[in-house]
Coordinates of C-alpha atoms and ligand atoms in Angstrom, one line a residue:
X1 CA 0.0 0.0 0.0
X2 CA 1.8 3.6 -0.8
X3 CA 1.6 6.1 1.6
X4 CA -1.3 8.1 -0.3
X5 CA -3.4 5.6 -0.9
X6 CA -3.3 4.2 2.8
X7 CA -5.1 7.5 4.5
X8 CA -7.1 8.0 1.5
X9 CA -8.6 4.6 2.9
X10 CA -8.5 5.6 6.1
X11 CA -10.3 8.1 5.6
X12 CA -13.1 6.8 3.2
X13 CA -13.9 3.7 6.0
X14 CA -13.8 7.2 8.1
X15 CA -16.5 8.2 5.8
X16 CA -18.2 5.4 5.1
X17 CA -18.2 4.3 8.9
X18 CA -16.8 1.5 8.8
X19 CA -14.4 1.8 12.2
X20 CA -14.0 -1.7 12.4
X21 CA -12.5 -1.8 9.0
X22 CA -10.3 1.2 9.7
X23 CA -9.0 -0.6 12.8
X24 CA -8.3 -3.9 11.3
X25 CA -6.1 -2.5 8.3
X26 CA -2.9 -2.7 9.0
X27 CA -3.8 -6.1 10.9
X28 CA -5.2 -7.6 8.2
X29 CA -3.4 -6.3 5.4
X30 CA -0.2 -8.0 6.9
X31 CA -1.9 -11.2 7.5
X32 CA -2.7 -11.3 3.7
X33 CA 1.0 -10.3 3.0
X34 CA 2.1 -13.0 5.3
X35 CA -0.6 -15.9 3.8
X36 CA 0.0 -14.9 0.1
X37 CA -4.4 -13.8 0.0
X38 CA -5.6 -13.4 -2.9
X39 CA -7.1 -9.8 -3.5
X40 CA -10.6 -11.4 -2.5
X41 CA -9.9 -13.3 0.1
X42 CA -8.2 -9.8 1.3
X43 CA -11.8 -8.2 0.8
X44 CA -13.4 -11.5 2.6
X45 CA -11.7 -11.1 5.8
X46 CA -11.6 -7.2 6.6
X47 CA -15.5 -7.2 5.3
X48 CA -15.7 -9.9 8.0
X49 CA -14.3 -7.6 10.7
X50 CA -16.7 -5.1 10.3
X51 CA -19.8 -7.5 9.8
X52 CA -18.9 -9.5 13.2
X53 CA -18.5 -6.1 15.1
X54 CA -22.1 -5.1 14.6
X55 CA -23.2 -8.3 14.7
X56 CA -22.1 -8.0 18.3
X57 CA -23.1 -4.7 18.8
X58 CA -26.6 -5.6 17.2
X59 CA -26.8 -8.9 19.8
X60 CA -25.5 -6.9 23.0
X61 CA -28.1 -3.8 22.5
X62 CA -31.2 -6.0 22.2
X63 CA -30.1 -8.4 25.1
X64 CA -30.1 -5.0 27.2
X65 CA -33.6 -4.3 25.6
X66 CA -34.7 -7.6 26.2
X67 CA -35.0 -6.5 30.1
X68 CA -33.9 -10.5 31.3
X69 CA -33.6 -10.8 34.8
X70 CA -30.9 -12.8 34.3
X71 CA -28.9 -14.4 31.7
X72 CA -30.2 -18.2 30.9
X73 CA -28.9 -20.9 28.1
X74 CA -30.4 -24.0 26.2
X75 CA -26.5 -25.3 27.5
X76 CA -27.6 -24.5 31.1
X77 CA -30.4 -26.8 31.8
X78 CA -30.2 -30.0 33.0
X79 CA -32.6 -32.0 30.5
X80 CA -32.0 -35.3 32.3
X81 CA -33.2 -33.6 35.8
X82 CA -36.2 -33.1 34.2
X83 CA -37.2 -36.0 32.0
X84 CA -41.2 -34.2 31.3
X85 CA -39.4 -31.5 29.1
X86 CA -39.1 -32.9 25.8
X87 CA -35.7 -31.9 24.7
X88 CA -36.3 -32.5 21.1
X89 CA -38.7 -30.0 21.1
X90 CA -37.2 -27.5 23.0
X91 CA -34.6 -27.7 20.6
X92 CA -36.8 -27.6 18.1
X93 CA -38.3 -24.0 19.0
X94 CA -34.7 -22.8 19.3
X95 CA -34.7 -23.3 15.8
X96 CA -37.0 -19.8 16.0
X97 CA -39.2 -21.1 13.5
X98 CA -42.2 -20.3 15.8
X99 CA -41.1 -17.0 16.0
X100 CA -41.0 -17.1 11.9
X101 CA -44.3 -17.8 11.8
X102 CA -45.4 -15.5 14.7
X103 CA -46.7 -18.9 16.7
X104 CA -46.8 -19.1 20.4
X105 CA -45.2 -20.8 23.3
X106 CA -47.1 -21.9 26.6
X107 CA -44.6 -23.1 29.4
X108 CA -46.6 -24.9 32.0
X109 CA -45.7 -26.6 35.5
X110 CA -45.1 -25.7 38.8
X111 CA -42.8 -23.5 40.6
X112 CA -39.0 -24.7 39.8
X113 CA -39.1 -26.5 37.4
X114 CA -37.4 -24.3 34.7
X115 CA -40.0 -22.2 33.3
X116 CA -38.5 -19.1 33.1
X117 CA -34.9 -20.8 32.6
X118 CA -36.4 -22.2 29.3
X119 CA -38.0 -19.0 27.9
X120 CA -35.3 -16.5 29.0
X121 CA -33.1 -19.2 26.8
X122 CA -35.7 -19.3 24.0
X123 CA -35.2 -15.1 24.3
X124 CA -31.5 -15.4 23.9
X125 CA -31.6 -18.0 21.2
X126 CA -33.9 -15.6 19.3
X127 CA -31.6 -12.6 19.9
X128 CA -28.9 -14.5 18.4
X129 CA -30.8 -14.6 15.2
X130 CA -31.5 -11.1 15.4
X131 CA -35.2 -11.2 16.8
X132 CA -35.7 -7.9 18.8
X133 CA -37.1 -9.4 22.1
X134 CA -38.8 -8.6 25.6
X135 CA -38.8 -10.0 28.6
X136 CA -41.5 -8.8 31.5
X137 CA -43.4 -10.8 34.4
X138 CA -46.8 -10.3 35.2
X139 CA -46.5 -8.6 38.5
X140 CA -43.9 -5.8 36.7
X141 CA -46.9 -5.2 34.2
X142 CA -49.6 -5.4 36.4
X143 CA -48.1 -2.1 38.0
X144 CA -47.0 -0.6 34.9
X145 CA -50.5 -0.7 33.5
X146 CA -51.9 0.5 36.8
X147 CA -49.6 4.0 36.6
X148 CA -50.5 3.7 32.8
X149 CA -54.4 3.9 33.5
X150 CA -53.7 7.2 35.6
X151 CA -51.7 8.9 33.2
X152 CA -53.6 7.7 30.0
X153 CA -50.5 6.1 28.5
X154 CA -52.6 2.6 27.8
X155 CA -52.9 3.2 24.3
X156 CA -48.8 4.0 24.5
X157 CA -48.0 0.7 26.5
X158 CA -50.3 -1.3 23.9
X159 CA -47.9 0.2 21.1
X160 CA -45.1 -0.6 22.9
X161 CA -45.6 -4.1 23.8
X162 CA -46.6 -4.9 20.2
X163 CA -42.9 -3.8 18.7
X164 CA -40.7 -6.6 19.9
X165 CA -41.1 -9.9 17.7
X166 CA -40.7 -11.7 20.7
X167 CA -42.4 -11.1 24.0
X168 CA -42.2 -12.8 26.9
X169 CA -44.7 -12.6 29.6
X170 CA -43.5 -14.3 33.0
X171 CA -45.4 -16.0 35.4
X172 CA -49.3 -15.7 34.6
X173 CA -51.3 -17.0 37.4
X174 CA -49.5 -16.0 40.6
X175 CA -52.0 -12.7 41.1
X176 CA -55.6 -12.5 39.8
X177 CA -55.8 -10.0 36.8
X178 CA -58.2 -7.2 37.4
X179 CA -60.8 -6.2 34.4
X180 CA -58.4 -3.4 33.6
X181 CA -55.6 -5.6 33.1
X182 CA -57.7 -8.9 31.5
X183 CA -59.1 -6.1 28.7
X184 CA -55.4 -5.1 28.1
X185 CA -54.0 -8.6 27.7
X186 CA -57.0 -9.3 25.4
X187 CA -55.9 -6.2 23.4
X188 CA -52.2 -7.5 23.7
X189 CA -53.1 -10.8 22.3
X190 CA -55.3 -10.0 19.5
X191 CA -53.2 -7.5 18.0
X192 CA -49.8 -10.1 18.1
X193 CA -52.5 -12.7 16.8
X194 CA -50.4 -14.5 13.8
X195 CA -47.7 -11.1 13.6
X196 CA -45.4 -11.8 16.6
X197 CA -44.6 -14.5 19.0
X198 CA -45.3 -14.6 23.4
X199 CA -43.6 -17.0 25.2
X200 CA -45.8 -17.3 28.3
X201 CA -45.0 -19.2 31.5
X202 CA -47.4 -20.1 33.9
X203 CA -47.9 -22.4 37.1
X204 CA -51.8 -22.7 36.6
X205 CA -53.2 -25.1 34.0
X206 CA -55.7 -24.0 31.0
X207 CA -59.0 -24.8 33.3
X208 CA -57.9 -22.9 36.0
X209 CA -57.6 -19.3 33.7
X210 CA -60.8 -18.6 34.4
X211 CA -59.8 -17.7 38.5
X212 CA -57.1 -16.0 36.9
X213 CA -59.1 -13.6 35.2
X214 CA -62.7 -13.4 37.3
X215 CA -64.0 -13.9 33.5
X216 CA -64.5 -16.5 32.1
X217 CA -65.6 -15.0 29.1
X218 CA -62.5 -12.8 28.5
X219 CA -60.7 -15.8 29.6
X220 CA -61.6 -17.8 26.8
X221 CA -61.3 -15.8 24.1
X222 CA -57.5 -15.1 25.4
X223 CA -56.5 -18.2 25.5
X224 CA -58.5 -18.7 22.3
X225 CA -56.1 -16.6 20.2
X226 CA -53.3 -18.2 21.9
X227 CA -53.5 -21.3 22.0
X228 CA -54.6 -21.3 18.1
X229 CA -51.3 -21.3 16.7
X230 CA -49.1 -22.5 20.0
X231 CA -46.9 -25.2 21.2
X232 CA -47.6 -26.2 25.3
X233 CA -44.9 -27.7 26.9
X234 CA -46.3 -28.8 30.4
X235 CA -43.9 -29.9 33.1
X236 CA -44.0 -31.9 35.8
X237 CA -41.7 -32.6 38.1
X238 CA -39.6 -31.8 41.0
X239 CA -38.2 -28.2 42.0
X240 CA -34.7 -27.7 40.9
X241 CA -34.5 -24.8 43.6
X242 CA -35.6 -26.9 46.6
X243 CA -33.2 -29.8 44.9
X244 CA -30.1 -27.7 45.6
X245 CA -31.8 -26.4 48.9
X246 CA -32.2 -30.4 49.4
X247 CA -28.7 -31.1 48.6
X248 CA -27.6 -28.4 51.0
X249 CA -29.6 -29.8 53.7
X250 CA -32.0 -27.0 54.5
X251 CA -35.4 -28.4 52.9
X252 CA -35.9 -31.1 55.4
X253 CA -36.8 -29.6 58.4
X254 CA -39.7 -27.8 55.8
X255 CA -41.3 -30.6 54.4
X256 CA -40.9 -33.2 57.1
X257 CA -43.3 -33.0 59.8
X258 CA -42.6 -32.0 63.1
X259 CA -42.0 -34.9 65.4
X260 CA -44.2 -34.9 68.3
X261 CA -42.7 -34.9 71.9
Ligands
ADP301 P1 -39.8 -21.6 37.2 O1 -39.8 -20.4 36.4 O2 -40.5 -22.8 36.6 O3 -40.3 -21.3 38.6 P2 -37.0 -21.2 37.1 O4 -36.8 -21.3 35.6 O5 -37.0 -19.9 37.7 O6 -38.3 -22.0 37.5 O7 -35.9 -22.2 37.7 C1 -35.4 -21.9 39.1 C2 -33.9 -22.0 39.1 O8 -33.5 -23.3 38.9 C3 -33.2 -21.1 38.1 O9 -32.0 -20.6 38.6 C4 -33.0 -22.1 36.9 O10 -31.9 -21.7 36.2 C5 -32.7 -23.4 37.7 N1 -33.2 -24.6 36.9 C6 -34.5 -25.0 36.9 N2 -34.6 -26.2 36.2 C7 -33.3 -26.5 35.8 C8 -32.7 -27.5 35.0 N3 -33.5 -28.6 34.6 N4 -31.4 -27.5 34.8 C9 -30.6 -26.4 35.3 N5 -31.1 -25.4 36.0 C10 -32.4 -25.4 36.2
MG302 MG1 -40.5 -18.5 36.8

């Protein structure tokens, strides 16, 4: 490279803003020296610089949109601890094609048993694959929407929670929903009808939604649009918390009964 030509090109990745590119030069240009590349494999790898630096740009700004509580992977979880989780399948909605097709998920089972492990790794899986994603649990919009009512921001929230391809809606079924909030998640799941994905997670089975909602009406129709295009994976099984808790020796004194004296 002669020494005009080498800012000029500087200074057009500059330009162009490609600062990945810019920073790999010299790097790269050397390697190709060193290797004997040919002009295009030259082309292949800088290009490859730039394309893998926004790829990880791209993947670490939607992870912190995705609001996850905590970081969960597919690699993570313990199939064989949990035998009533087909693994095929859960490896099978990795694949995203759900998401593709704007489908749902319904994770069902009891406290423990990997619920939120699964669809926080579902979330990441999707991220990888550049699926703009969002993560929130029940309780969190339960009090969002109350504030939202006050402030007339409903409409705003609706919006809002329609954008990401993937959303994620944590443990239903822990609170009863109020008409206010049972309306909204009808609104919620009519308008992502067929366009994008929810993974939902819940510890209460189908027959039980109507407690959820005090109607069964609205319940129905909910799970209705749903369950229409969906894939239910119900668990059973044992806690994984209380198996560490077990392990460590604290759970017995819970669950056994108190001897008598
Ligand atoms: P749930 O949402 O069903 O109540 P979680 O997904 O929150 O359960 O799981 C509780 C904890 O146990 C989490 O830290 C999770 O990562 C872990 N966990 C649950 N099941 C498994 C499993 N089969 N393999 C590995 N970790 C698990
Ligand atoms: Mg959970």
């Amino acid at each position: 490279m002669n020494e005009l030509a080498y800012p000029r090109v500087q200074a057009h990745l500059g330009r162009l803003k490609l600062p990945r590119m810019a920073d790999c030069l010299d790097g790269v240009a050397e390697q190709a020296a060193k290797h004997d590349w040919t002009y295009l494999e030259f082309l292949d790898h800088l290009l490859e610089t730039e394309v893998s630096a926004r790829y990880e740009r791209d993947v670490t700004m939607k992870t912190k949109l995705a609001h996850f509580p905590f970081p969960k992977t597919l690699d993570q979880f313990d199939f064989v601890f949990q035998p009533s989780i087909p693994e095929r399948q859960i490896r099978e909605l990795a694949t995203l094609r759900f998401v593709a097709n704007g489908e749902n998920v319904l994770l069902l089972g009891p406290p423990g048993v990997g619920k939120t492990h699964l669809a926080i790794a579902l979330g990441m899986a999707a991220i990888q694959q550049a699926v703009s994603v969002y993560f929130i649990t029940m309780v969190d919009l339960l009090e969002q929407l109350q504030r939202d009512a006050k402030e007339d921001r409903l409409p705003h929230r609706l919006h809002t929670l329609c954008r990401p391809k993937l959303l994620i809606l944590d443990e239903m079924g822990y609170f009863p929903l109020d008409r206010l909030a049972a309306q909204f998640l009808f609104q919620l799941v009519s308008r992502r009808y067929q366009r994008g994905s929810i993974i939902l997670t819940s510890n209460k089975s189908y027959g039980d939604w109507g407690d959820i909602f005090a109607d069964q009406v609205l319940a129905t129709a909910i799970l209705d649009r749903l369950l229409h295009f969906s894939t239910t994976i119900s668990i059973r099984g044992q806690s994984y918390r209380l198996r560490e808790k077990r392990k460590a020796g604290v759970f017995t004194e819970l669950t056994e009964p108190a001897k008598e004296v």
